[in-house]
Amino acid sequence: AESILGKMEFEDWLYDNAGKSVSHYHSDNGIFASKEWRKHCKVKLQTQSFSGVNAQHMNGKAERNIGVIMSMARTFLINVSLSWT
């Protein structure tokens, strides 16, 4: 599945660039609760935990980082827009 390939590519990238490996995934119940995903985690000795429905607050660090990146992108686009006028 595409999600498993993405997982493998991410883990390879992380190891190549930081020398770290993934030991735990915290995610929503979407595709990450599938049998394939769980089996792949089990084979790689990775544990999993899930957020509750509508519980984005459980992943505060990621949500904050996404907000910062979106704010930076918005600021950049406004700056570029002002420069073209």
Backbone as a printed PyTorch tensor [residue, N CA C, xyz], in Angstrom:
tensor([[[  0.8360,  -1.1840,   0.0000],
         [  0.0000,   0.0000,   0.0000],
         [  0.8810,   1.2470,   0.0000]],

        [[  0.3200,   2.3200,  -0.4720],
         [  1.0510,   3.5830,  -0.5890],
         [  1.5050,   4.0930,   0.7810]],

        [[  0.6670,   3.9190,   1.7940],
         [  1.0210,   4.4010,   3.1290],
         [  2.2260,   3.6520,   3.6950]],

        [[  2.3220,   2.3600,   3.4100],
         [  3.4590,   1.5670,   3.8900],
         [  4.7330,   2.0070,   3.1840]],

        [[  4.6410,   2.2770,   1.8830],
         [  5.8180,   2.7550,   1.1470],
         [  6.2840,   4.0970,   1.6950]],

        [[  5.3440,   4.9820,   1.9750],
         [  5.6830,   6.2820,   2.5490],
         [  6.3310,   6.1290,   3.9200]],

        [[  5.8250,   5.1990,   4.7020],
         [  6.3870,   4.9170,   6.0290],
         [  7.8270,   4.4390,   5.9010]],

        [[  8.0570,   3.5190,   4.9830],
         [  9.4020,   2.9830,   4.7870],
         [ 10.3590,   4.0710,   4.2990]],

        [[  9.9080,   4.8960,   3.3650],
         [ 10.7570,   5.9800,   2.8550],
         [ 11.0900,   6.9780,   3.9610]],

        [[ 10.0890,   7.3230,   4.7800],
         [ 10.3350,   8.2400,   5.8870],
         [ 11.3410,   7.6620,   6.8660]],

        [[ 11.1770,   6.4010,   7.2260],
         [ 12.0870,   5.7760,   8.1820],
         [ 13.5050,   5.6930,   7.6260]],

        [[ 13.6450,   5.4040,   6.3400],
         [ 14.9720,   5.3920,   5.7050],
         [ 15.5910,   6.7810,   5.7200]],

        [[ 14.7770,   7.7970,   5.3700],
         [ 15.2580,   9.1790,   5.3570],
         [ 15.7050,   9.6030,   6.7580]],

        [[ 14.8990,   9.2790,   7.7650],
         [ 15.2260,   9.6420,   9.1360],
         [ 16.5340,   9.0040,   9.5750]],

        [[ 16.7080,   7.7420,   9.2460],
         [ 17.9390,   7.0540,   9.6380],
         [ 19.1450,   7.6260,   8.9000]],

        [[ 18.9970,   7.8790,   7.5850],
         [ 20.1070,   8.4160,   6.7890],
         [ 20.5120,   9.8170,   7.2290]],

        [[ 19.5390,  10.6500,   7.6100],
         [ 19.8260,  12.0450,   7.9260],
         [ 20.0560,  12.3260,   9.4030]],

        [[ 19.5260,  11.5000,  10.2710],
         [ 19.6550,  11.7750,  11.7040],
         [ 20.1930,  10.5870,  12.4930]],

        [[ 20.3430,   9.4480,  11.8400],
         [ 20.8280,   8.2720,  12.5420],
         [ 19.8450,   7.7490,  13.5810]],

        [[ 18.5740,   8.0750,  13.4130],
         [ 17.5420,   7.6720,  14.3650],
         [ 16.5710,   6.7090,  13.7050]],

        [[ 15.9450,   5.8770,  14.5220],
         [ 14.9070,   5.0010,  13.9980],
         [ 13.6180,   5.2420,  14.7770]],

        [[ 12.5060,   4.9430,  14.1600],
         [ 11.1960,   5.1700,  14.7620],
         [ 10.8540,   3.9850,  15.6610]],

        [[ 10.4870,   4.2820,  16.9020],
         [ 10.1030,   3.2080,  17.8150],
         [  8.6190,   3.2590,  18.1650]],

        [[  7.9680,   4.4030,  17.8890],
         [  6.5620,   4.5540,  18.2610],
         [  5.8650,   5.5200,  17.3040]],

        [[  4.6350,   5.2000,  16.9510],
         [  3.7840,   6.0890,  16.1520],
         [  2.5440,   6.4380,  16.9550]],

        [[  2.1910,   7.7270,  16.9680],
         [  0.9360,   8.1900,  17.5690],
         [  0.1460,   8.8290,  16.4360]],

        [[ -1.0500,   8.3220,  16.1820],
         [ -1.7830,   8.7750,  15.0000],
         [ -3.2840,   8.7170,  15.2350]],

        [[ -4.0150,   9.1150,  14.1920],
         [ -5.4690,   8.9800,  14.2650],
         [ -5.8380,   7.5490,  13.8750]],

        [[ -7.1140,   7.2610,  13.8670],
         [ -7.5710,   5.8950,  13.5930],
         [ -7.7830,   5.6010,  12.1130]],

        [[ -7.4020,   6.5000,  11.2300],
         [ -7.6080,   6.3060,   9.7940],
         [ -6.8460,   5.1070,   9.2560]],

        [[ -6.0490,   5.3320,   8.2300],
         [ -5.3000,   4.2380,   7.6020],
         [ -4.2670,   3.6320,   8.5400]],

        [[ -3.9430,   4.3620,   9.6050],
         [ -2.9240,   3.8750,  10.5230],
         [ -3.4350,   2.7640,  11.4360]],

        [[ -4.7260,   2.4990,  11.4060],
         [ -5.2910,   1.3990,  12.1840],
         [ -5.5080,   0.1590,  11.3140]],

        [[ -5.1120,   0.2260,  10.0500],
         [ -5.3220,  -0.9090,   9.1440],
         [ -4.4420,  -2.0950,   9.5410]],

        [[ -4.8610,  -3.2790,   9.1290],
         [ -4.1040,  -4.4950,   9.4430],
         [ -2.6920,  -4.4260,   8.8650]],

        [[ -2.5860,  -3.9100,   7.6330],
         [ -1.2720,  -3.8100,   6.9860],
         [ -0.3200,  -2.9450,   7.8030]],

        [[ -0.7990,  -1.7620,   8.1950],
         [  0.0340,  -0.8130,   8.9410],
         [  0.4630,  -1.4200,  10.2820]],

        [[ -0.5000,  -2.0050,  11.0030],
         [ -0.1880,  -2.5970,  12.3050],
         [  0.8020,  -3.7470,  12.1670]],

        [[  0.6180,  -4.5530,  11.1260],
         [  1.5270,  -5.6800,  10.8930],
         [  2.9400,  -5.1800,  10.6100]],

        [[  3.0500,  -4.1280,   9.7850],
         [  4.3590,  -3.5750,   9.4530],
         [  5.0390,  -3.0180,  10.7030]],

        [[  4.2690,  -2.3550,  11.5590],
         [  4.8240,  -1.8420,  12.8170],
         [  5.3020,  -2.9900,  13.7050]],

        [[  4.5100,  -4.0490,  13.7740],
         [  4.8630,  -5.1920,  14.6160],
         [  6.1500,  -5.8450,  14.1400]],

        [[  6.2930,  -6.0000,  12.8150],
         [  7.5020,  -6.5990,  12.2430],
         [  8.7290,  -5.7540,  12.5760]],

        [[  8.5580,  -4.4210,  12.5850],
         [  9.6610,  -3.4970,  12.8560],
         [  9.8160,  -3.2060,  14.3530]],

        [[  9.0510,  -3.9200,  15.2030],
         [  9.0780,  -3.7540,  16.6590],
         [  8.7460,  -2.3190,  17.0730]],

        [[  7.7730,  -1.7260,  16.3870],
         [  7.3190,  -0.3710,  16.6870],
         [  5.9680,  -0.4430,  17.3860]],

        [[  5.7840,   0.3970,  18.3900],
         [  4.5040,   0.4450,  19.0860],
         [  3.6400,   1.5470,  18.4830]],

        [[  2.3460,   1.4920,  18.8040],
         [  1.3870,   2.4370,  18.2560],
         [  0.4240,   2.8900,  19.3370]],

        [[  0.0080,   4.1440,  19.2510],
         [ -1.0980,   4.6340,  20.0640],
         [ -1.9500,   5.5240,  19.1720]],

        [[ -3.2030,   5.6960,  19.5560],
         [ -4.1440,   6.4230,  18.7030],
         [ -4.7940,   7.5750,  19.4600]],

        [[ -5.0510,   8.6510,  18.7290],
         [ -5.8140,   9.7740,  19.2640],
         [ -7.2880,   9.4180,  19.2120]],

        [[ -8.0530,   9.9900,  20.1160],
         [ -9.4890,   9.8100,  20.0660],
         [-10.0830,  10.6240,  18.9260]],

        [[-11.3350,  10.3970,  18.6380],
         [-12.0300,  11.1340,  17.5870],
         [-12.0640,  12.6150,  17.9630]],

        [[-11.7240,  13.4750,  17.0050],
         [-11.6770,  14.9310,  17.2010],
         [-10.7910,  15.3390,  18.3700]],

        [[ -9.6760,  14.6480,  18.5440],
         [ -8.7720,  14.9470,  19.6580],
         [ -7.4230,  15.4310,  19.1370]],

        [[ -7.4590,  16.4720,  18.3000],
         [ -6.2170,  17.0000,  17.7530],
         [ -5.2920,  17.5130,  18.8540]],

        [[ -5.8600,  17.8970,  19.9980],
         [ -5.0520,  18.4160,  21.0940],
         [ -4.0520,  17.3910,  21.6200]],

        [[ -4.2640,  16.1180,  21.3120],
         [ -3.3510,  15.0830,  21.7880],
         [ -2.0300,  15.0990,  21.0360]],

        [[ -1.9760,  15.8150,  19.9360],
         [ -0.7530,  15.9000,  19.1570],
         [ -0.3570,  17.3720,  19.0580]],

        [[ -0.2330,  18.0080,  20.2070],
         [ -0.0070,  19.4430,  20.2830],
         [  1.2500,  19.9250,  19.5950]],

        [[  2.3520,  19.1930,  19.7100],
         [  3.6040,  19.6250,  19.0860],
         [  3.4590,  19.6940,  17.5730]],

        [[  2.8900,  18.6520,  16.9940],
         [  2.7190,  18.6370,  15.5350],
         [  1.7480,  19.7230,  15.0980]],

        [[  0.6410,  19.8760,  15.8220],
         [ -0.3400,  20.9020,  15.4610],
         [  0.2830,  22.2960,  15.5320]],

        [[  1.0870,  22.5510,  16.5510],
         [  1.7520,  23.8580,  16.6890],
         [  2.7190,  24.0820,  15.5330]],

        [[  3.5100,  23.0780,  15.2020],
         [  4.4720,  23.2190,  14.1030],
         [  3.7690,  23.4500,  12.7690]],

        [[  2.6650,  22.7670,  12.5420],
         [  1.8970,  22.9880,  11.3130],
         [  1.3920,  24.4240,  11.2780]],

        [[  0.9030,  24.9250,  12.4200],
         [  0.4300,  26.3030,  12.4890],
         [  1.5290,  27.3090,  12.1940]],

        [[  2.7240,  27.0690,  12.7280],
         [  3.8600,  27.9690,  12.4800],
         [  4.2270,  27.9690,  11.0020]],

        [[  4.2870,  26.7890,  10.4010],
         [  4.6410,  26.6930,   8.9720],
         [  3.5900,  27.3850,   8.1120]],

        [[  2.3150,  27.1780,   8.4380],
         [  1.2400,  27.8270,   7.6720],
         [  1.3210,  29.3450,   7.8080]],

        [[  1.6290,  29.8340,   8.9870],
         [  1.7650,  31.2720,   9.2030],
         [  2.9350,  31.8330,   8.4050]],

        [[  4.0390,  31.1200,   8.4070],
         [  5.2040,  31.5620,   7.6270],
         [  4.8870,  31.5850,   6.1380]],

        [[  4.2030,  30.5600,   5.6530],
         [  3.8400,  30.4990,   4.2330],
         [  2.8960,  31.6370,   3.8740]],

        [[  1.9270,  31.8990,   4.7370],
         [  0.9730,  32.9890,   4.5010],
         [  1.7090,  34.3280,   4.4400]],

        [[  2.6360,  34.5570,   5.3760],
         [  3.4160,  35.7920,   5.4020],
         [  4.2480,  35.9340,   4.1350]],

        [[  4.8630,  34.8450,   3.7110],
         [  5.6700,  34.8590,   2.4860],
         [  4.8130,  35.2160,   1.2750]],

        [[  3.6350,  34.6020,   1.1740],
         [  2.7610,  34.8770,   0.0300],
         [  2.2910,  36.3280,   0.0300]],

        [[  1.9910,  36.8730,   1.1970],
         [  1.5840,  38.2850,   1.2780],
         [  2.7400,  39.1800,   0.8590]],

        [[  3.9310,  38.8650,   1.3220],
         [  5.1090,  39.6590,   0.9670],
         [  5.3670,  39.6350,  -0.5440]],

        [[  5.2660,  38.4730,  -1.1340],
         [  5.4740,  38.3470,  -2.5780],
         [  4.3880,  39.1260,  -3.3260]],

        [[  3.1740,  39.0220,  -2.8620],
         [  2.0560,  39.7330,  -3.4880],
         [  2.2820,  41.2460,  -3.4500]],

        [[  2.7540,  41.7620,  -2.3250],
         [  3.0060,  43.1970,  -2.1940],
         [  4.1750,  43.6360,  -3.0630]],

        [[  5.1450,  42.7560,  -3.2570],
         [  6.3110,  43.0990,  -4.0660],
         [  5.9830,  43.1950,  -5.5490]],

        [[  4.9300,  42.5130,  -5.9910],
         [  4.5820,  42.5130,  -7.3980],
         [  3.6820,  43.6680,  -7.8100]],

        [[  3.2030,  44.4290,  -6.8630],
         [  2.2850,  45.5200,  -7.2220],
         [  3.0100,  46.8160,  -7.3860]]])
